[in-house]
Tab-separated table of C-alpha atoms in Angstrom:
chain	number	residue	atom	x	y	z
A	1	MET	CA	226.850	236.242	197.744
A	2	THR	CA	227.250	239.972	198.326
A	3	ALA	CA	230.320	242.165	198.500
A	4	ASN	CA	230.210	242.290	202.307
A	5	ASP	CA	229.799	238.551	202.932
A	6	THR	CA	232.405	236.257	204.376
A	7	LEU	CA	232.720	233.730	201.571
A	8	THR	CA	233.538	230.056	201.372
A	9	VAL	CA	235.901	229.653	198.421
A	10	ALA	CA	237.338	226.423	197.025
A	11	ILE	CA	240.720	226.574	195.303
A	12	LEU	CA	241.246	223.752	192.823
A	13	GLY	CA	245.022	223.571	192.411
A	14	PRO	CA	246.822	225.467	195.220
A	15	GLY	CA	250.007	225.968	193.206
A	16	GLY	CA	251.730	229.236	192.336
A	17	THR	CA	248.574	231.100	191.344
A	18	GLY	CA	245.946	229.203	193.330
A	19	GLY	CA	248.071	229.063	196.462
A	20	LEU	CA	248.669	232.810	196.405
A	21	LEU	CA	244.959	233.573	195.991
A	22	ALA	CA	244.062	231.027	198.684
A	23	ALA	CA	246.448	232.642	201.152
A	24	LEU	CA	245.313	236.183	200.371
A	25	LEU	CA	241.626	235.273	200.712
A	26	ALA	CA	242.227	233.382	203.967
A	27	ARG	CA	244.245	236.287	205.378
A	28	SER	CA	241.327	238.553	204.459
A	29	GLY	CA	239.011	236.484	206.655
A	30	HIS	CA	237.313	234.169	204.179
A	31	ARG	CA	236.954	230.416	204.557
A	32	VAL	CA	239.214	228.708	202.011
A	33	ILE	CA	239.122	225.021	201.060
A	34	CYS	CA	242.083	223.909	198.946
A	35	LEU	CA	241.488	220.852	196.754
A	36	ALA	CA	244.543	218.770	195.931
A	37	GLY	CA	246.105	215.326	196.226
A	38	GLU	CA	246.257	213.661	199.632
A	39	GLU	CA	249.896	214.549	200.325
A	40	THR	CA	249.485	218.228	199.470
A	41	ALA	CA	246.166	218.414	201.336
A	42	HIS	CA	247.819	216.949	204.445
A	43	THR	CA	250.649	219.490	204.253
A	44	LEU	CA	248.234	222.402	203.863
A	45	ARG	CA	246.084	221.243	206.780
A	46	ALA	CA	249.142	220.920	208.991
A	47	SER	CA	251.177	223.967	207.983
A	48	GLY	CA	248.921	226.328	206.042
A	49	ILE	CA	250.243	228.274	203.071
A	50	ARG	CA	253.445	230.269	203.437
A	51	VAL	CA	253.814	233.216	201.080
A	52	ARG	CA	256.942	235.181	200.279
A	53	SER	CA	255.979	238.336	198.419
A	54	GLY	CA	257.529	241.730	197.846
A	55	GLN	CA	254.049	243.178	197.341
A	56	PHE	CA	252.146	241.525	200.183
A	57	GLY	CA	254.960	240.671	202.598
A	58	ASP	CA	255.849	237.280	204.053
A	59	PHE	CA	253.005	235.560	205.884
A	60	THR	CA	251.372	232.230	206.653
A	61	ALA	CA	247.642	231.663	206.164
A	62	ARG	CA	245.609	228.819	207.633
A	63	VAL	CA	243.366	227.007	205.150
A	64	GLU	CA	241.236	223.885	205.020
A	65	ALA	CA	242.215	221.198	202.530
A	66	ASP	CA	240.614	218.107	201.041
A	67	THR	CA	240.936	215.810	198.061
A	68	GLU	CA	237.463	216.659	196.773
A	69	LEU	CA	234.691	219.192	197.300
A	70	ARG	CA	232.133	217.886	199.787
A	71	GLU	CA	229.847	220.905	200.294
A	72	PRO	CA	228.532	223.909	198.358
A	73	VAL	CA	230.783	226.964	198.083
A	74	ASP	CA	230.294	230.534	196.911
A	75	ALA	CA	233.005	230.161	194.289
A	76	CYS	CA	235.517	227.603	193.083
A	77	LEU	CA	238.662	229.108	191.593
A	78	VAL	CA	240.188	226.679	189.096
A	79	ALA	CA	243.948	227.240	189.051
A	80	VAL	CA	245.331	223.992	187.645
A	81	LYS	CA	247.240	223.709	184.394
A	82	GLN	CA	245.247	222.929	181.259
A	83	THR	CA	247.232	219.693	180.973
A	84	SER	CA	245.685	218.374	184.217
A	85	LEU	CA	242.236	220.003	183.992
A	86	ASP	CA	240.168	216.917	183.161
A	87	ALA	CA	241.571	214.873	186.028
A	88	ALA	CA	241.352	217.784	188.475
A	89	LEU	CA	237.663	218.390	187.744
A	90	ASP	CA	236.886	214.990	189.254
A	91	ARG	CA	237.510	216.723	192.601
A	92	VAL	CA	234.592	219.111	191.955
A	93	GLN	CA	231.412	217.226	191.145
A	94	PRO	CA	228.565	219.455	189.903
A	95	ALA	CA	226.233	218.158	192.625
A	96	ALA	CA	228.679	219.212	195.355
A	97	LEU	CA	229.217	222.683	193.961
A	98	GLY	CA	225.678	223.914	194.551
A	99	ASP	CA	225.079	227.461	193.316
A	100	GLY	CA	228.759	228.415	193.369
A	101	LEU	CA	230.575	230.168	190.584
A	102	VAL	CA	233.238	228.232	188.691
A	103	VAL	CA	236.068	230.669	187.989
A	104	PRO	CA	238.772	229.218	185.705
A	105	LEU	CA	242.088	231.072	185.780
A	106	LEU	CA	243.557	228.975	182.992
A	107	ASN	CA	245.668	229.960	180.029
A	108	GLY	CA	244.090	229.757	176.597
A	109	VAL	CA	240.621	230.423	175.222
A	110	GLU	CA	239.001	226.999	174.759
A	111	HIS	CA	238.436	225.841	178.351
A	112	PRO	CA	235.195	227.793	179.088
A	113	ALA	CA	233.266	225.632	176.626
A	114	ALA	CA	234.479	222.442	178.341
A	115	LEU	CA	233.502	223.777	181.770
A	116	ARG	CA	230.066	224.858	180.570
A	117	ALA	CA	229.454	221.338	179.310
A	118	ARG	CA	229.966	220.123	182.886
A	119	TYR	CA	228.606	222.904	185.108
A	120	ARG	CA	225.743	225.393	184.876
A	121	LEU	CA	226.073	227.731	181.906
A	122	ASP	CA	225.293	230.803	184.032
A	123	ARG	CA	227.784	229.909	186.767
A	124	VAL	CA	230.983	229.592	184.711
A	125	ALA	CA	232.864	232.886	185.017
A	126	PRO	CA	236.125	232.804	183.049
A	127	ALA	CA	238.829	234.989	184.550
A	128	VAL	CA	242.215	236.257	183.469
A	129	ILE	CA	245.039	236.678	185.962
A	130	ARG	CA	248.341	238.473	185.434
A	131	VAL	CA	250.935	237.427	187.997
A	132	GLU	CA	254.295	235.718	188.319
A	133	SER	CA	254.041	233.326	191.232
A	134	ALA	CA	255.508	229.880	191.794
A	135	ARG	CA	255.010	227.005	194.197
A	136	VAL	CA	258.509	226.119	195.380
A	137	ALA	CA	257.269	223.347	197.708
A	138	PRO	CA	253.831	222.129	198.839
A	139	GLY	CA	252.279	225.063	200.662
A	140	VAL	CA	255.182	227.438	199.919
A	141	ILE	CA	254.537	230.216	197.396
A	142	GLU	CA	256.995	232.747	196.000
A	143	HIS	CA	255.228	235.736	194.448
A	144	GLY	CA	257.754	237.482	192.203
A	145	SER	CA	255.819	240.093	190.234
A	146	PRO	CA	255.058	243.506	191.770
A	147	PHE	CA	251.386	243.069	190.845
A	148	VAL	CA	248.421	240.693	190.790
A	149	GLU	CA	245.649	241.668	188.386
A	150	VAL	CA	242.403	239.761	187.816
A	151	ASP	CA	239.773	240.346	185.130
A	152	LEU	CA	236.445	238.613	185.793
A	153	THR	CA	234.018	237.954	182.960
A	154	GLY	CA	231.164	235.614	182.090
A	155	ASP	CA	228.670	236.509	179.411
A	156	ALA	CA	225.903	234.420	181.018
A	157	VAL	CA	226.718	235.104	184.689
A	158	PRO	CA	224.597	237.662	186.587
A	159	ARG	CA	226.586	240.887	186.797
A	160	GLU	CA	225.958	241.241	190.533
A	161	ARG	CA	227.617	237.880	191.194
A	162	LEU	CA	230.714	238.987	189.314
A	163	GLU	CA	230.787	242.377	191.052
A	164	ALA	CA	230.487	240.796	194.508
A	165	LEU	CA	233.350	238.377	193.863
A	166	ALA	CA	235.459	241.168	192.354
A	167	HIS	CA	234.958	243.245	195.502
A	168	VAL	CA	236.084	240.343	197.694
A	169	LEU	CA	239.180	239.666	195.586
A	170	ALA	CA	240.130	243.337	195.461
A	171	ALA	CA	239.807	243.644	199.242
A	172	ALA	CA	242.155	240.660	199.600
A	173	GLY	CA	244.862	242.286	197.473
A	174	PRO	CA	244.613	241.660	193.705
A	175	VAL	CA	243.553	244.560	191.516
A	176	THR	CA	240.265	243.198	190.173
A	177	ARG	CA	237.778	244.406	187.595
A	178	VAL	CA	234.701	243.017	185.853
A	179	LEU	CA	234.751	243.092	182.053
A	180	ALA	CA	231.607	242.904	179.957
A	181	ASP	CA	233.061	241.137	176.897
A	182	GLU	CA	234.291	237.622	177.669
A	183	THR	CA	235.845	237.053	174.245
A	184	ALA	CA	237.789	240.303	174.405
A	185	ALA	CA	239.049	239.548	177.915
A	186	LEU	CA	240.269	236.053	177.069
A	187	TRP	CA	241.939	237.116	173.829
A	188	ALA	CA	243.608	240.106	175.484
A	189	LYS	CA	245.423	237.627	177.736
A	190	MET	CA	246.061	235.211	174.861
A	191	SER	CA	247.492	237.970	172.652
A	192	PHE	CA	250.034	238.823	175.326
A	193	LEU	CA	250.726	235.326	176.619
A	194	ALA	CA	251.225	233.393	173.371
A	195	PRO	CA	254.266	235.299	172.036
A	196	PHE	CA	255.754	235.509	175.554
A	197	ALA	CA	255.284	231.800	176.341
A	198	LEU	CA	256.276	230.435	172.943
A	199	LEU	CA	259.444	232.496	172.557
A	200	THR	CA	260.792	232.278	176.103
A	201	THR	CA	260.258	228.513	176.037
A	202	ARG	CA	261.634	227.971	172.533
A	203	HIS	CA	264.827	229.924	173.223
A	204	ALA	CA	265.117	229.030	176.946
A	205	LEU	CA	265.701	232.687	177.776
A	206	PRO	CA	263.953	235.241	180.016
A	207	LEU	CA	261.864	237.983	178.453
A	208	GLY	CA	264.632	240.607	178.540
A	209	ASP	CA	266.879	238.519	176.292
A	210	VAL	CA	264.029	237.481	173.998
A	211	ARG	CA	262.886	241.053	173.368
A	212	THR	CA	266.415	242.130	172.390
A	213	LEU	CA	267.993	239.077	170.735
A	214	TYR	CA	264.827	237.901	168.969
A	215	ARG	CA	263.034	241.209	168.432
A	216	GLU	CA	262.079	240.487	164.823
A	217	GLU	CA	260.550	237.143	165.748
A	218	LEU	CA	258.703	238.702	168.678
A	219	THR	CA	257.310	241.472	166.492
A	220	ALA	CA	256.111	238.988	163.865
A	221	LEU	CA	254.491	236.760	166.481
A	222	VAL	CA	252.730	239.718	168.100
A	223	ALA	CA	251.351	240.760	164.700
A	224	GLU	CA	250.088	237.239	163.941
A	225	THR	CA	248.444	236.875	167.343
A	226	ALA	CA	246.786	240.274	167.027
A	227	ALA	CA	245.401	239.315	163.610
A	228	VAL	CA	243.856	236.127	164.996
A	229	SER	CA	242.457	237.992	167.996
A	230	SER	CA	240.832	240.587	165.716
A	231	ALA	CA	239.357	237.845	163.542
A	232	CYS	CA	237.792	236.318	166.676
A	233	GLY	CA	236.112	239.614	167.501
A	234	ALA	CA	238.555	240.919	170.079
A	235	PRO	CA	240.452	244.122	169.349
A	236	ALA	CA	244.235	243.855	169.583
A	237	ASP	CA	246.998	246.460	169.543
A	238	PRO	CA	250.432	245.081	168.520
A	239	ALA	CA	252.277	248.287	169.443
A	240	GLN	CA	250.753	248.263	172.923
A	241	ALA	CA	251.681	244.604	173.360
A	242	LEU	CA	255.315	245.299	172.470
A	243	ALA	CA	255.372	248.231	174.882
A	244	ARG	CA	254.115	245.944	177.663
A	245	TYR	CA	256.865	243.402	176.964
A	246	ASP	CA	259.437	246.200	177.102
A	247	ALA	CA	258.091	247.373	180.468
A	248	PHE	CA	258.368	243.970	182.164
A	249	PRO	CA	261.396	243.145	184.335
A	250	ALA	CA	264.123	241.614	182.158
A	251	HIS	CA	264.342	238.454	184.296
A	252	THR	CA	260.645	237.538	183.785
A	253	LYS	CA	259.997	233.971	182.676
A	254	SER	CA	256.763	232.474	181.367
A	255	SER	CA	255.042	229.656	183.212
A	256	MET	CA	255.515	227.450	180.131
A	257	GLN	CA	259.243	228.126	180.255
A	258	ARG	CA	259.314	227.187	183.963
A	259	ASP	CA	257.437	223.980	183.159
A	260	ALA	CA	259.996	223.143	180.457
A	261	GLU	CA	262.871	223.762	182.860
A	262	ALA	CA	261.273	221.475	185.442
A	263	GLY	CA	260.456	218.721	182.934
A	264	ARG	CA	256.698	219.162	183.398
A	265	PRO	CA	254.135	218.823	180.587
A	266	LEU	CA	253.765	222.007	178.548
A	267	GLU	CA	250.515	223.883	177.973
A	268	LEU	CA	251.524	224.034	174.334
A	269	ASP	CA	248.184	222.844	172.979
A	270	ALA	CA	246.164	225.222	175.171
A	271	ILE	CA	248.213	228.198	173.987
A	272	GLY	CA	249.925	227.493	170.677
A	273	GLY	CA	247.493	224.823	169.531
A	274	ALA	CA	244.439	226.948	170.323
A	275	LEU	CA	245.972	229.878	168.461
A	276	LEU	CA	246.598	227.735	165.392
A	277	ARG	CA	243.055	226.316	165.474
A	278	ALA	CA	241.537	229.793	165.689
A	279	ALA	CA	243.771	230.986	162.849
A	280	GLU	CA	242.657	228.087	160.667
A	281	ARG	CA	238.970	228.716	161.418
A	282	HIS	CA	239.285	232.336	160.319
A	283	GLY	CA	241.752	231.877	157.472
A	284	VAL	CA	244.542	233.892	159.081
A	285	ALA	CA	248.117	233.081	158.046
A	286	VAL	CA	250.399	232.514	161.049
A	287	PRO	CA	253.677	231.070	159.711
A	288	VAL	CA	255.887	232.122	162.638
A	289	THR	CA	253.440	230.717	165.184
A	290	ALA	CA	253.138	227.459	163.255
A	291	ARG	CA	256.918	227.049	163.092
A	292	LEU	CA	257.431	227.745	166.789
A	293	VAL	CA	254.679	225.347	167.838
A	294	ARG	CA	256.101	222.667	165.552
A	295	GLU	CA	259.620	223.144	166.976
A	296	LEU	CA	258.355	223.072	170.556
A	297	ARG	CA	256.316	219.922	169.918
A	298	THR	CA	259.394	218.243	168.493
A	299	ALA	CA	261.508	219.289	171.478
A	300	ASP	CA	258.834	218.149	173.936
A	301	HIS	CA	258.886	214.545	172.661
């Protein structure tokens, strides 16, 4: 795989995030194979992926679709929710993958270890994506944020493989960079996502209301998350995090909040649970986080 190649890319989970990336890559001339259930695969084969986006315009991209990977690919982007990861991975057997990179775009910090237990250590390239995008129907994606940003990492992955994939993604639309420190990259996302997801979901309000009505709680949660991140070896800046929340559009909702509204399983363990486990390992007190996770677990049952 080089930066100038036409790639074959599998997308495991063509939902809001995966569907957008699939469509952008296909529009850029790459071969895209979406992996999903039979009904969704049939819809994608018949109608392609329709995107509505203020940033990229409205367009339809033709993609291939199947229920499992049947041939080697250059990369497999894993864009399912943590709650369905184990079942989804049955669609991508290690023998079928060949020499391809496995690029998880999941929330949380614990999934790379699980993927490395299944696939080659030097082919798992954890990535972080910042985007607000939703699947409103099979094959129909609404991209709401005025940006798509991807950070590629992978401590054991050859740098040239990461650079080549980053070039391809950037040419397709997302602002993409390669980061040298995997732990720092994953915790940078976690430090921003955890307070955002937990508070918007707990209070059933968009970010604009949370950052004004529950400012004290937000500030405390940001401080706790930053402390855990620092203990894990990833620098964190609480003031910068708060400034980023203040810069976001007021109507922004977290994906966990959208899942709660739709009655879907929450990624509470991957986000809140992982944060609590890391805090316990490093002896960091996180009382606000613990209370919010406890309240959300109670509400989710």
